[in-house]
Coordinates of C-alpha atoms and ligand atoms in Angstrom, one line a residue:
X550 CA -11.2 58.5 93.2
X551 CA -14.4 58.0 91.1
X552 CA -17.8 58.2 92.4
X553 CA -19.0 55.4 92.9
X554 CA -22.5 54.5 90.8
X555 CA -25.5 51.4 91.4
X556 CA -26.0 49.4 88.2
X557 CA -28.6 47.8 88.0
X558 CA -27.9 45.1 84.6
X559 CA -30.9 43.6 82.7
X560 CA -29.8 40.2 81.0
X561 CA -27.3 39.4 83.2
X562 CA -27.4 36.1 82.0
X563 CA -26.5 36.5 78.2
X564 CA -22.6 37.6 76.8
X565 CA -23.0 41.3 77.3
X566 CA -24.1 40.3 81.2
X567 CA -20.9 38.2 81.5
X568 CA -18.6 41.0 80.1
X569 CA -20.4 43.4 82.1
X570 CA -19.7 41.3 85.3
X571 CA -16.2 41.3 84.9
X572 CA -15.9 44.8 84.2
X573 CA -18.1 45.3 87.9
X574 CA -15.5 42.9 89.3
X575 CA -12.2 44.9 88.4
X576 CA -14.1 47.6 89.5
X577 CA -15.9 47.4 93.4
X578 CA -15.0 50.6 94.4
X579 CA -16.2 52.1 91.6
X580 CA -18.9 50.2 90.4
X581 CA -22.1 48.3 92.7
X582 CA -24.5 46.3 91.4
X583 CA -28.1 46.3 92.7
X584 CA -30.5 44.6 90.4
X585 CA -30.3 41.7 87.9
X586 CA -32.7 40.4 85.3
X587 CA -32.8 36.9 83.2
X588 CA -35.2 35.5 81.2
X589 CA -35.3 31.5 82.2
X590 CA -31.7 31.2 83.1
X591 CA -32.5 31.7 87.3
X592 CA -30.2 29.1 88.3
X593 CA -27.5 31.4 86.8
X594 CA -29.5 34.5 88.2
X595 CA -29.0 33.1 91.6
X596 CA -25.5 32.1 91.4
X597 CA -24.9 36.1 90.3
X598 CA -26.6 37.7 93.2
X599 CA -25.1 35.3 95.8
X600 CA -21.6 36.5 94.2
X601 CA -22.3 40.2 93.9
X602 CA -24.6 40.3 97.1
X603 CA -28.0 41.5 94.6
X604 CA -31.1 41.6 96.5
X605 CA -33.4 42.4 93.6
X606 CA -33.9 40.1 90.7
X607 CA -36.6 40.1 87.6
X608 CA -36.9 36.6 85.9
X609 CA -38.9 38.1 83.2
X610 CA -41.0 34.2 82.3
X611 CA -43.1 34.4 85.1
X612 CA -43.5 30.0 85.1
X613 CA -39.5 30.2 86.0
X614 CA -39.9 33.2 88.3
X615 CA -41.8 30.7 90.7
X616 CA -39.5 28.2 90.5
X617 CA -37.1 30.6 91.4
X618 CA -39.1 32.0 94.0
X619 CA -38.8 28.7 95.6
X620 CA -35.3 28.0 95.8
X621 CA -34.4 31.3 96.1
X622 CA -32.5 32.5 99.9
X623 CA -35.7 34.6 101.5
X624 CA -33.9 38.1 101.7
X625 CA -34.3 38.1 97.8
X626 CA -37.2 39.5 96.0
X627 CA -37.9 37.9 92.8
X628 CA -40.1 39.7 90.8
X629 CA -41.2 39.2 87.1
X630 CA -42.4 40.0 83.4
X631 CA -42.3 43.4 81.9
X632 CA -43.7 45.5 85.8
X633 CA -40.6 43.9 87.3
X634 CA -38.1 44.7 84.8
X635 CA -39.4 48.6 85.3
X636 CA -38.9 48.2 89.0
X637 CA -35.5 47.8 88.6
X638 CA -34.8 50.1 86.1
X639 CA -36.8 52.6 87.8
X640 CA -35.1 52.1 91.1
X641 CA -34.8 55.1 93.2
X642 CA -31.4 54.0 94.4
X643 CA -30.0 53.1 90.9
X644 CA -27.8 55.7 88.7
X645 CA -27.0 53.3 85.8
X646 CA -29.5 50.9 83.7
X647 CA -27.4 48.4 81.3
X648 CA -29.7 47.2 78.7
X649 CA -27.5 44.0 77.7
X650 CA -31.8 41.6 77.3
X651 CA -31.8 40.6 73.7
X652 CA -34.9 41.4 71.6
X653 CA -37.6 44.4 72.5
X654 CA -38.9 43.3 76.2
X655 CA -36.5 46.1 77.6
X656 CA -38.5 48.9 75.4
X657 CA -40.6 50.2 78.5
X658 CA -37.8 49.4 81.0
X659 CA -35.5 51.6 79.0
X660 CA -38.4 54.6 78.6
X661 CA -39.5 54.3 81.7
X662 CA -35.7 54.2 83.4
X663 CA -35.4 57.6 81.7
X664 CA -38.1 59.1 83.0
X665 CA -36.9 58.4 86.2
X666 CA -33.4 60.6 84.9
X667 CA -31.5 57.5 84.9
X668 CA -28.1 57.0 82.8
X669 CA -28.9 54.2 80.1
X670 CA -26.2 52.6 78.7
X671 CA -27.5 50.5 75.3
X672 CA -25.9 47.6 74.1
X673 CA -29.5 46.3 72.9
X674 CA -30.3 47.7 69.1
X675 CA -33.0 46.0 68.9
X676 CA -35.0 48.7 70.8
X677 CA -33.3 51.2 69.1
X678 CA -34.4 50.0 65.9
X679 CA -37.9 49.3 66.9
X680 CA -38.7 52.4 68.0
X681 CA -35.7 55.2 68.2
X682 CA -37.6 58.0 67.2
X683 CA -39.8 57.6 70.6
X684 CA -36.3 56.7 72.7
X685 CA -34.7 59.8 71.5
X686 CA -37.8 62.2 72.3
X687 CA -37.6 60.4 76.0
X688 CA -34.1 61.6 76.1
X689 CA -34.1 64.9 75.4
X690 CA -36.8 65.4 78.3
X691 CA -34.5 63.3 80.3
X692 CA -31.7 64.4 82.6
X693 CA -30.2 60.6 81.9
X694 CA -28.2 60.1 79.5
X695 CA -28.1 57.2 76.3
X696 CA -24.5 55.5 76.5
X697 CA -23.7 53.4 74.0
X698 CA -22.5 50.4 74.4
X699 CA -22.8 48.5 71.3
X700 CA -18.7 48.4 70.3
X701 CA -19.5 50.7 67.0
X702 CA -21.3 52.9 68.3
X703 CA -19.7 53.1 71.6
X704 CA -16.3 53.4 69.5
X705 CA -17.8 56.4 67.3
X706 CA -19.4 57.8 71.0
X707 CA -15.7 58.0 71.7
X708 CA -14.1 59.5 68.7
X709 CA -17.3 62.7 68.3
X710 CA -16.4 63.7 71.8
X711 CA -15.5 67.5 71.9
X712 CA -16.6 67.9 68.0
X713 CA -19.0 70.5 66.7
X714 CA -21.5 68.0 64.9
X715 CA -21.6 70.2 62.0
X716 CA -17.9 69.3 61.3
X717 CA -18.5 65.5 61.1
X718 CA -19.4 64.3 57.6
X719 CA -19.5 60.9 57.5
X720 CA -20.0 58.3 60.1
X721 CA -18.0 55.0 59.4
X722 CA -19.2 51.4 60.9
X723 CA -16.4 48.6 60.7
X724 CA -18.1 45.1 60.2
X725 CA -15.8 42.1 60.6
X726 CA -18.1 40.7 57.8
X727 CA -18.8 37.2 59.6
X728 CA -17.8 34.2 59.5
X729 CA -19.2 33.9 55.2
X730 CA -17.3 37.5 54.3
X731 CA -15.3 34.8 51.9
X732 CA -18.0 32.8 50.4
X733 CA -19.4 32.6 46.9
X734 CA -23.1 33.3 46.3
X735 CA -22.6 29.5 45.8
X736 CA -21.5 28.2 48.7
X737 CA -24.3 30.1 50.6
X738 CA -26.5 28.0 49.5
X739 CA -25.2 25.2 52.1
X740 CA -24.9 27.2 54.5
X741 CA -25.4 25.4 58.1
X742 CA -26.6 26.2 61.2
X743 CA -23.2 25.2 63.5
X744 CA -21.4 27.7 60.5
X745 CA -23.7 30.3 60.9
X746 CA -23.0 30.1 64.4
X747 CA -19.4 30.6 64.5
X748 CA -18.2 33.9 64.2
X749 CA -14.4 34.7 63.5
X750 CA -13.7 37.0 66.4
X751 CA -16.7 37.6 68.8
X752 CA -18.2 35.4 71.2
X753 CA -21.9 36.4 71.7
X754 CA -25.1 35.0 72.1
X755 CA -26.8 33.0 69.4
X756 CA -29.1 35.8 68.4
X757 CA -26.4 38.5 67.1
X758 CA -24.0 35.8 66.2
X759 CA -26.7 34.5 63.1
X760 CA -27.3 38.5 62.2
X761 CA -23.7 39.3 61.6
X762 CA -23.7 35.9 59.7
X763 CA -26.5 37.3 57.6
X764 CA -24.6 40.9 57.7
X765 CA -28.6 41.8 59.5
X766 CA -26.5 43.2 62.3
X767 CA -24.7 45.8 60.7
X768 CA -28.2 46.9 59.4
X769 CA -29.3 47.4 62.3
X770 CA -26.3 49.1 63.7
X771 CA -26.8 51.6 60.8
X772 CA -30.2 52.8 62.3
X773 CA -28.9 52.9 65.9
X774 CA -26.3 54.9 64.6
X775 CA -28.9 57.1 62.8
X776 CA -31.0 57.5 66.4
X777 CA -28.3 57.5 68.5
X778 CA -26.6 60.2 66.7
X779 CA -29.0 61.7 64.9
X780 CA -26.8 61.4 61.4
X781 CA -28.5 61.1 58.1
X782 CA -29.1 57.3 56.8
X783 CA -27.0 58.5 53.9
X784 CA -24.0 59.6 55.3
X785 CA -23.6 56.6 57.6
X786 CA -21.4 53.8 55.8
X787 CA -20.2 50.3 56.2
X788 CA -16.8 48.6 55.6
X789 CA -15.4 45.1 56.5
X790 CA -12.4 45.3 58.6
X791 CA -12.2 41.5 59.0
X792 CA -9.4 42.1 62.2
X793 CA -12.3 44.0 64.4
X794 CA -9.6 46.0 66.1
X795 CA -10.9 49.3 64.6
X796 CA -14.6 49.3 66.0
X797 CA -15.5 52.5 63.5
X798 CA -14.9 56.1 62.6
X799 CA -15.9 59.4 62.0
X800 CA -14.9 61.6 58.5
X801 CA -14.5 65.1 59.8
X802 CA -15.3 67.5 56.6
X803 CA -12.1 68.2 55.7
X804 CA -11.4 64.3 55.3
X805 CA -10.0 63.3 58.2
X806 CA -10.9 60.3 59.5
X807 CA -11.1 59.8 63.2
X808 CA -10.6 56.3 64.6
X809 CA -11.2 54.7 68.1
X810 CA -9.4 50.8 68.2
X811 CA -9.2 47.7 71.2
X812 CA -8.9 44.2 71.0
X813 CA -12.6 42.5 70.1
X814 CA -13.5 42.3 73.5
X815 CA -17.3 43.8 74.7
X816 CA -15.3 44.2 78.2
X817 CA -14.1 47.7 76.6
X818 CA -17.2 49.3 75.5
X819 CA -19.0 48.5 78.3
X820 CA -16.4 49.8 80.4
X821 CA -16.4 53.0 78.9
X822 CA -20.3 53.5 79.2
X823 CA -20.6 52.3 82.4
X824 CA -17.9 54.2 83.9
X825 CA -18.8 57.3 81.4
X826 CA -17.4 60.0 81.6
X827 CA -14.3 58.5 84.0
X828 CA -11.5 55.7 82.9
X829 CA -10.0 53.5 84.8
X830 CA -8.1 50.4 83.8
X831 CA -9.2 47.5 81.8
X832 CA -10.0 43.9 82.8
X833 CA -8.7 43.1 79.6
X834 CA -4.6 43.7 77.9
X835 CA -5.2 46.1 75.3
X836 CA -3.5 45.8 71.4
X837 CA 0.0 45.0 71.7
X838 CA 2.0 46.9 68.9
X839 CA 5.2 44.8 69.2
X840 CA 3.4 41.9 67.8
X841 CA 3.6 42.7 63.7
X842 CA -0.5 43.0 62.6
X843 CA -2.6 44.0 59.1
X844 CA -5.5 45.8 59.2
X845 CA -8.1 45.4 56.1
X846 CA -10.5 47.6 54.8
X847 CA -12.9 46.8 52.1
X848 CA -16.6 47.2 50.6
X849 CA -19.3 45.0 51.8
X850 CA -20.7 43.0 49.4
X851 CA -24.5 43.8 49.2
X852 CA -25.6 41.0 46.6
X853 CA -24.3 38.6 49.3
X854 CA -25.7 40.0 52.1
X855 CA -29.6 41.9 51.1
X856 CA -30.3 42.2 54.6
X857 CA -28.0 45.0 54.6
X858 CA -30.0 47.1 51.8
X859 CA -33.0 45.6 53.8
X860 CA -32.2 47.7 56.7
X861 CA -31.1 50.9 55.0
X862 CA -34.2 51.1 52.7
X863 CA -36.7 50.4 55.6
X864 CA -36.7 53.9 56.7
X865 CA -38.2 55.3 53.1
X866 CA -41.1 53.2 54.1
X867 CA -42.5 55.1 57.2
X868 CA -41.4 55.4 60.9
X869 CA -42.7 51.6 61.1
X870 CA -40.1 50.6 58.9
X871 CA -36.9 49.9 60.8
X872 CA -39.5 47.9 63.5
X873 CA -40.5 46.1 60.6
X874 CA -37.2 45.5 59.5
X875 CA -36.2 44.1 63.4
X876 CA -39.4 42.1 63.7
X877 CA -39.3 39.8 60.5
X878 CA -35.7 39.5 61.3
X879 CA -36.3 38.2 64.6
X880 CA -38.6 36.0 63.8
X881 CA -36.7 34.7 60.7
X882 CA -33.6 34.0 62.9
X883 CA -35.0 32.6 65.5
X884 CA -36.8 29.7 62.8
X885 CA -33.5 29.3 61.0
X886 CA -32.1 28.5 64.9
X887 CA -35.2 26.1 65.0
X888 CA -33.9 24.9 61.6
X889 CA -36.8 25.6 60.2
X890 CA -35.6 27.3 57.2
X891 CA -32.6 27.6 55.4
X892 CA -30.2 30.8 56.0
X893 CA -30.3 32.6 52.4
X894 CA -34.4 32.6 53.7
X895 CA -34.0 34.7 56.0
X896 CA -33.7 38.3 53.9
X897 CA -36.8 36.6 52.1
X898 CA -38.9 36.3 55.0
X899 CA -38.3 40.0 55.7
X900 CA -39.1 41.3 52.6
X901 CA -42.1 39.2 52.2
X902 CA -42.9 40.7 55.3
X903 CA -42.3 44.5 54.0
X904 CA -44.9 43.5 51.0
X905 CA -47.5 42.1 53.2
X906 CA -47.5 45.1 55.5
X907 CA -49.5 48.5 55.0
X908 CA -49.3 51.9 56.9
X909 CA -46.2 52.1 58.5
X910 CA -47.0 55.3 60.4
X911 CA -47.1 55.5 63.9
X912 CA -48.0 58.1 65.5
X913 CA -47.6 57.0 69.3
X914 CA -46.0 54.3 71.6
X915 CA -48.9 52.0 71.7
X916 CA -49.4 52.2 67.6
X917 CA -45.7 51.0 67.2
X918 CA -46.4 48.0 69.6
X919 CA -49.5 47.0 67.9
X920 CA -47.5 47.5 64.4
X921 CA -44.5 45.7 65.5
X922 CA -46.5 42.2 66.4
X923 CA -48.9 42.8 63.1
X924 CA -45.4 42.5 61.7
X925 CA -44.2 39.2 64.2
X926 CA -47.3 37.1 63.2
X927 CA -47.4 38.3 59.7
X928 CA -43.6 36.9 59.1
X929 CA -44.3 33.7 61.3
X930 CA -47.4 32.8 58.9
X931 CA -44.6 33.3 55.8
X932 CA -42.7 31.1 57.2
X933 CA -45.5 28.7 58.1
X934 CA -47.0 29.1 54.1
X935 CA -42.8 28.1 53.2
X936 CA -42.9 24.9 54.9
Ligands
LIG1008 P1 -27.5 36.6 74.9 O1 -28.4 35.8 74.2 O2 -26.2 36.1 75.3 O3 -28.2 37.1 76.3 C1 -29.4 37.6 76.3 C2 -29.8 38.1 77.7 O4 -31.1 38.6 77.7 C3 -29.9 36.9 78.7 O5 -29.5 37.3 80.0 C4 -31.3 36.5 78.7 O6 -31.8 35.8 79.8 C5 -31.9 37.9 78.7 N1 -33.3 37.9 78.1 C6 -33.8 37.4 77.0 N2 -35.1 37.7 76.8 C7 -35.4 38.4 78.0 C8 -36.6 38.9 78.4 N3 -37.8 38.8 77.7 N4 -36.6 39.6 79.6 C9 -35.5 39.7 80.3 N5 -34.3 39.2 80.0 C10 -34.3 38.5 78.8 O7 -27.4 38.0 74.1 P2 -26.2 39.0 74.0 O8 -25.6 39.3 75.4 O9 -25.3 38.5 73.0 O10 -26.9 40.3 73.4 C11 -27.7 41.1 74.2 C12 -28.0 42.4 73.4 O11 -26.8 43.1 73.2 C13 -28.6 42.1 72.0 O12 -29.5 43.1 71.7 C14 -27.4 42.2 71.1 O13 -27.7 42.6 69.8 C15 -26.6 43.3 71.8 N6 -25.1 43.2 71.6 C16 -24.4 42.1 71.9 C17 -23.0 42.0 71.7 C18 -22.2 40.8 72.2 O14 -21.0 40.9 72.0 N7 -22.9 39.8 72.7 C19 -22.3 43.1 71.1 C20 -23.1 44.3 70.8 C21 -24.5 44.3 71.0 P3 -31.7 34.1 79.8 O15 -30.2 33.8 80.0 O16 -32.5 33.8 81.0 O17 -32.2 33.7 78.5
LIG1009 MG1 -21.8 45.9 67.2

C-alpha cells in the first residue's frame, strides 16, 4: 500500500493537467488532489474541482478570477495572480507541487513551494531555463525534492538511478524532430501555421507543439538537462528518434548506453514523478513487442533548425543567457501563433534579441526578472520594427 500524498496541480487546464488528471484518477488511493490553477480557462477549472472535490483554486487573470468568483459554488475559494498561485503551492497540507502552467508565472510558486520543503515535480522548462541556477540553489537548502517530469528528463531521472555520477559520461536527449524533421531548407520557407501545429506523435498545447516544430524545445530541454542534472552543456547531446518510444539515455564511461522507453504518452512520466519513488500501474498499455516496430536514430540537422545552436551557445553569454534564449522565443512564438511573422523568423527574432542585449549577469532573483522582461520588450519591438 503506498502512502498516500496531496497534489496540488498548477495548469490544470493545459495537456500536462489532463494527463495528470487521469494518472490521479487511476490512482485515488494513492493520489489526492487539493488545489488547482488556470489561467482564463475557469469554466474548465470549475468542472475539475466539482469532479475531484478541490476546494482551492488560483485563476491566475485576476478579470476571470471574478467571473469565476461569481459562478463559482460558495465552499470554493478562488484566489488569483502570482500570491494565489504561492498559496497553493505553499500549502501546509500539500506534499506534491506539479508545475504543468506554461511560460515563467510558476517561477516564485516553484521557489517558494520549496521553501516550504515541498516535492516539485517539473514538467515546465521554461522556469528552468529562465533561471536554473537560482532553482537549483533553492533545492539544495530544500528538503523537497525536483522531479522531473518533462518525458526526457524524467526518462534519463529513471535510467541515473543507483549510478555514481562520476561514471555517467554523456547524457543523450531523443527528439522526434517534429513534424518538418523531413523538409528541405526549401520547403521551410512555406511553412504554415496549421503545419507547425501538428506534431507527429504528441498532443500538447500550442506553445511546445510550435518549439519542437522549430527544434526550440529540445534547446531548451538541453539546459534543463544541464540544471537538473548538473551535467556539462558539452556532454549533453541530441538525436532524432522519430518513433519517440525511447525518451533518452545515459552513456556510462565504459560506453554503455543506458535507455528508459514507453509509448509517447505524458501519462508515464508524470506518473513516475508524482508517485516517485513508488510504481503502481499505468493508466495507459505500455509498448507491445509482438507487434513488429523500427526504431531510428539519427543526427539533428542544425542548419535546419538554428534554434537548437541558439540554445546551446546562450550559456557562453552569461547566466542571463538561457532566460534570454526563453524570453525572445516566447515572444517570437507566440507572434508567429498571432501570424504575425513567418516561422523561419522565429530563430531571427532571438538572435536579434541576443545582439540588442548587454550584461547578462545576474547576480540575484530580482536582476534576473528585471533582465528577462528587458529581454520580452526588446524582442517584441524587433518584431514590431519587422512588420
Ligand atoms: P497548455 O498550453 O496545454 O496548458 C498550459 C496550462 O497553463 C493551462 O492550464 C493554462 O491555463 C495554464 N496557464 C497559462 N498561463 C498561466 C498563468 N500565467 N498562471 C497560471 N496558469 C497558467 O501547455 P502544456 O500542458 O502543453 O505545457 C505545460 C508545460 O509543460 C510547458 O512548460 C511545456 O513546455 C511543458 N511540457 C509539456 C508537455 C506536453 O506533452 N504537453 C511535455 C513536456 C513538457 P488556461 O487553460 O486557463 O490557459
Ligand atoms: Mg520533452
Amino acid at each position: 500500500m503506498v502512502e498516500k500524498k496531496n497534489i496540488v496541480l498548477l495548469g490544470a487546464t493545459g495537456s500536462i493537467g489532463t494527463s495528470t488528471l487521469k494518472v490521479i484518477e487511476k490512482h485515488s488511493d494513492a493520489l489526492n488532489l487539493i488545489g488547482i490553477a488556470c489561467n482564463r480557462n475557469y469554466e474548465k477549472l470549475l468542472g475539475i474541482a466539482k469532479k475531484f472535490k478541490v476546494k482551492k483554486l488560483c485563476v491566475y487573470d485576476e478579470e476571470t478570477a471574478l467571473k469565476a468568483r461569481k459562478v463559482a459554488e460558495n465552499d470554493l475559494e478562488i484566489t488569483t495572480s502570482e500570491e494565489g498561485m504561492i498559496d497553493l503551492a505553499t500549502l501546509e497540507e500539500a506534499d506534491i507541487i506539479l508545475i504543468a502552467v506554461v511560460g515563467v508565472s510558476a517561477l516564485k510558486p516553484a521557489l517558494e513551494g520549496l521553501k516550504k520543503n515541498k516535492d516539485i515535480a517539473i514538467a515546465n522548462k521554461e522556469i528552468l531555463v529562465m533561471a536554473g541556477e537560482f532553482i537549483m540553489e533553492a533545492v539544495k537548502s530544500s528538503k523537497g525534492r525536483l522531479l522531473p517530469t518533462d518525458s526526457e528528463h524524467n526518462a534519463i531521472f529513471q535510467c541515473l538511478e543507483g549510478k555514481d555520477p562520476s561514471l555517467v559520461d554523456r547524457l543523450i536527449l531523443t527528439a522526434s524532430g517534429g513534424p518538418f524533421r523531413d523538409y528541405s531548407l526549401e520547403q521551410m520557407k512555406s511553412i504554415q501555421k496549421e503545419d507547425a501545429l501538428k506534431h507527429p506523435n504528441w498532443e500538447m498545447g500550442n506553445k511546445i507543439t510550435i518549439d519542437s516544430a522549430s527544434m526550440a524545445n529540445k534547446g531548451l530541454e538541453i539546459i534543463e538537462a544541464h540544471w537538473l542534472f548538473n551535467h556539462p552543456i558539452d556532454k549533453i547531446e541530441v538525436v532524432i528518434h522519430p518513433q519517440s518510444l525511447v525518451h533518452s539515455m545515459i552513456q556510462m564511461i565504459d560506453g554503455s548506453i543506458i535507455s528508459q522507453m514507453s509509448p509517447p504518452l505524458m501519462t508515464f512520466a508524470i506518473q513516475n514523478a508524482i508517485l516517485y519513488p513508488n510504481r503502481l500501474s499505468s493508466p495507459d498499455p505500455t509498448i507491445d513487442f509482438t507487434q513488429a516496430m523500427e526504431l531510428n536514430f539519427r543526427p539533428p540537422e542544425e542548419d535546419k533548425f538554428p534554434c537548437l545552436k541558439l540554445a546551446k551557445d546562450s550559456l557562453q553569454f552569461g547566466n542571463c543567457g538561457p532566460a534570454a534564449f526563453n524570453a525572445a522565443n516566447e515572444i517570437a512564438v507566440d507572434a508567429f501563433l498571432r501570424d504575425q511573422i513567418h516561422f523561419l523568423q522565429i530563430p531571427e527574432i532571438i538572435e536579434q534579441t541576443f545582439h540588442s542585449l548587454s550584461n547578462f549577469n545576474a547576480e540575484n532573483l530580482d536582476s534576473l526578472i528585471k533582465f528577462d522582461s528587458n529581454a520580452r520588450n526588446l524582442a517584441t519591438l524587433i518584431i514590431k520594427e519587422l512588420k
